[in-house]
mmCIF file of C-alpha atoms in Angstrom:
data_model
loop_
_atom_site.group_PDB
_atom_site.id
_atom_site.type_symbol
_atom_site.label_atom_id
_atom_site.label_comp_id
_atom_site.label_asym_id
_atom_site.label_seq_id
_atom_site.Cartn_x
_atom_site.Cartn_y
_atom_site.Cartn_z
ATOM 1 C CA MET A 1 -27.539 8.173 8.798
ATOM 2 C CA ALA A 2 -25.071 5.108 7.920
ATOM 3 C CA LEU A 3 -24.407 4.480 4.940
ATOM 4 C CA ARG A 4 -24.754 0.596 6.050
ATOM 5 C CA THR A 5 -25.982 -1.293 8.761
ATOM 6 C CA LYS A 6 -25.226 -4.888 7.765
ATOM 7 C CA ALA A 7 -22.015 -6.142 7.095
ATOM 8 C CA HIS A 8 -18.987 -3.364 6.343
ATOM 9 C CA TRP A 9 -16.947 -3.405 3.729
ATOM 10 C CA PHE A 10 -13.875 -1.222 3.131
ATOM 11 C CA GLY A 11 -11.122 -1.139 0.049
ATOM 12 C CA VAL A 12 -8.745 1.099 -1.143
ATOM 13 C CA ALA A 13 -7.328 0.761 -4.661
ATOM 14 C CA LEU A 14 -3.780 2.314 -5.745
ATOM 15 C CA ASN A 15 -2.722 3.450 -9.207
ATOM 16 C CA SER A 16 -0.100 1.649 -11.087
ATOM 17 C CA PRO A 17 1.119 1.514 -14.301
ATOM 18 C CA ASP A 18 1.582 -1.917 -13.400
ATOM 19 C CA PRO A 19 -1.167 -3.466 -11.273
ATOM 20 C CA GLN A 20 0.128 -6.650 -11.666
ATOM 21 C CA LYS A 21 3.263 -6.286 -9.991
ATOM 22 C CA LEU A 22 2.484 -4.177 -7.771
ATOM 23 C CA GLY A 23 -0.155 -6.180 -6.288
ATOM 24 C CA ARG A 24 2.477 -8.921 -6.122
ATOM 25 C CA PHE A 25 4.941 -6.864 -3.885
ATOM 26 C CA TYR A 26 1.878 -6.313 -1.275
ATOM 27 C CA GLN A 27 1.139 -10.214 -1.672
ATOM 28 C CA ARG A 28 4.748 -10.573 -0.408
ATOM 29 C CA LEU A 29 4.300 -7.476 1.908
ATOM 30 C CA LEU A 30 1.494 -8.565 3.949
ATOM 31 C CA GLY A 31 0.566 -12.371 3.229
ATOM 32 C CA TRP A 32 -2.390 -11.199 1.976
ATOM 33 C CA THR A 33 -4.528 -13.818 -1.337
ATOM 34 C CA LEU A 34 -4.602 -12.713 -4.292
ATOM 35 C CA TYR A 35 -8.181 -12.595 -5.170
ATOM 36 C CA ALA A 36 -8.711 -10.687 -8.807
ATOM 37 C CA ASP A 37 -5.904 -10.629 -10.745
ATOM 38 C CA GLU A 38 -6.645 -9.252 -14.407
ATOM 39 C CA PRO A 39 -4.450 -7.016 -16.711
ATOM 40 C CA ASN A 40 -6.060 -3.986 -15.551
ATOM 41 C CA TRP A 41 -6.486 -4.755 -11.855
ATOM 42 C CA VAL A 42 -5.401 -6.478 -9.042
ATOM 43 C CA THR A 43 -7.472 -7.300 -5.492
ATOM 44 C CA LEU A 44 -5.863 -8.884 -2.305
ATOM 45 C CA ALA A 45 -7.059 -9.360 1.228
ATOM 46 C CA PRO A 46 -6.239 -11.590 4.324
ATOM 47 C CA THR A 47 -9.547 -13.574 3.684
ATOM 48 C CA LYS A 48 -12.857 -13.429 1.558
ATOM 49 C CA GLU A 49 -14.681 -13.126 4.830
ATOM 50 C CA ALA A 50 -12.834 -9.305 6.160
ATOM 51 C CA GLY A 51 -14.550 -7.041 5.189
ATOM 52 C CA TYR A 52 -11.346 -4.761 3.661
ATOM 53 C CA ASN A 53 -9.499 -5.360 0.314
ATOM 54 C CA LEU A 54 -6.277 -3.370 -1.392
ATOM 55 C CA ALA A 55 -6.894 -2.878 -5.049
ATOM 56 C CA PHE A 56 -4.673 -1.888 -8.021
ATOM 57 C CA GLN A 57 -5.631 -0.232 -11.316
ATOM 58 C CA ARG A 58 -3.837 0.321 -14.302
ATOM 59 C CA GLU A 59 -3.118 3.866 -14.671
ATOM 60 C CA GLU A 60 -1.479 4.306 -18.206
ATOM 61 C CA LEU A 61 -0.632 8.413 -17.085
ATOM 62 C CA TYR A 62 0.687 7.428 -13.844
ATOM 63 C CA GLU A 63 3.685 10.105 -12.484
ATOM 64 C CA ARG A 64 5.586 8.476 -9.280
ATOM 65 C CA PRO A 65 4.523 10.764 -6.609
ATOM 66 C CA VAL A 66 7.341 12.481 -4.289
ATOM 67 C CA TRP A 67 7.470 12.484 -0.816
ATOM 68 C CA PRO A 68 7.994 14.550 0.994
ATOM 69 C CA ALA A 69 6.078 16.924 -0.839
ATOM 70 C CA GLU A 70 8.170 19.346 -3.139
ATOM 71 C CA GLU A 71 6.287 21.982 -5.104
ATOM 72 C CA GLY A 72 5.411 21.416 -9.028
ATOM 73 C CA LYS A 73 5.982 17.496 -8.607
ATOM 74 C CA PRO A 74 3.228 14.655 -8.331
ATOM 75 C CA GLN A 75 2.204 14.500 -4.784
ATOM 76 C CA MET A 76 0.653 11.375 -2.655
ATOM 77 C CA SER A 77 -2.516 10.768 -2.619
ATOM 78 C CA ILE A 78 -2.669 8.379 0.350
ATOM 79 C CA HIS A 79 -0.704 6.995 2.133
ATOM 80 C CA LEU A 80 -1.272 3.609 3.980
ATOM 81 C CA ASP A 81 -0.634 2.596 8.224
ATOM 82 C CA LEU A 82 0.409 -0.766 9.040
ATOM 83 C CA GLU A 83 0.937 -1.932 12.569
ATOM 84 C CA VAL A 84 3.751 -4.274 13.245
ATOM 85 C CA ASP A 85 4.978 -6.039 16.246
ATOM 86 C CA ASP A 86 8.538 -5.099 15.779
ATOM 87 C CA LEU A 87 9.859 -2.109 13.820
ATOM 88 C CA ASP A 88 12.767 -3.651 12.938
ATOM 89 C CA GLU A 89 12.064 -7.165 11.872
ATOM 90 C CA ALA A 90 9.074 -5.466 9.929
ATOM 91 C CA VAL A 91 11.604 -3.248 7.749
ATOM 92 C CA ALA A 92 13.852 -5.872 7.395
ATOM 93 C CA HIS A 93 11.075 -8.239 5.752
ATOM 94 C CA ALA A 94 9.660 -4.839 3.787
ATOM 95 C CA VAL A 95 12.847 -4.579 2.247
ATOM 96 C CA GLU A 96 13.212 -8.038 1.314
ATOM 97 C CA ALA A 97 9.353 -7.559 -0.148
ATOM 98 C CA GLY A 98 10.842 -4.675 -2.598
ATOM 99 C CA PRO A 99 10.049 -1.046 -1.347
ATOM 100 C CA GLU A 100 12.965 1.412 -0.447
ATOM 101 C CA LEU A 101 13.526 2.894 3.033
ATOM 102 C CA ALA A 102 12.093 6.821 2.542
ATOM 103 C CA SER A 103 15.407 9.104 3.104
ATOM 104 C CA TYR A 104 12.986 11.230 5.302
ATOM 105 C CA GLN A 105 11.780 9.702 8.708
ATOM 106 C CA PRO A 106 9.907 12.152 10.311
ATOM 107 C CA GLN A 107 8.982 9.707 13.449
ATOM 108 C CA LYS A 108 11.088 7.859 15.826
ATOM 109 C CA ASP A 109 8.387 4.689 16.122
ATOM 110 C CA VAL A 110 7.316 5.022 12.548
ATOM 111 C CA ARG A 111 9.276 4.323 9.027
ATOM 112 C CA VAL A 112 8.484 5.604 5.993
ATOM 113 C CA MET A 113 8.931 3.302 3.457
ATOM 114 C CA LEU A 114 8.378 3.658 -0.166
ATOM 115 C CA ASP A 115 6.544 0.662 -2.852
ATOM 116 C CA PRO A 116 7.693 -0.137 -6.234
ATOM 117 C CA ASP A 117 5.524 2.833 -7.704
ATOM 118 C CA GLY A 118 6.536 5.381 -4.639
ATOM 119 C CA HIS A 119 3.144 5.439 -2.937
ATOM 120 C CA PRO A 120 4.258 5.770 0.483
ATOM 121 C CA PHE A 121 3.580 3.434 3.378
ATOM 122 C CA CYS A 122 4.061 3.552 6.932
ATOM 123 C CA LEU A 123 5.397 0.838 9.493
ATOM 124 C CA TYR A 124 4.624 1.870 13.220
ATOM 125 C CA VAL A 125 4.546 0.115 16.440
ATOM 126 C CA ASP A 126 1.467 1.466 18.422
#
């Protein structure tokens, strides 16, 4: 049985000590529109009708994850995969928006980036 048989919607929410700051970073990175912009919750999507969004919720006890994982340190619980047209151009654009390039890069056609709160996200060419 499917969870839903009509329109499908999918969303991902990331914890952050400052959801408005992290939401604005992803808005610059993706070029999406902010649809909710509250002190404790921010949501953005490419359009209202897209069927998916990315949200950020305040977590006062947030601890920046370490990637790759290290024993005894907070580990990532999710990462985002973002397909791009040109890897070098996408990395340059991303760096302008504010993340850092991770020191460990396990694949030739993927670049692991760390957003301002340390959440890993991957830029890749299919």
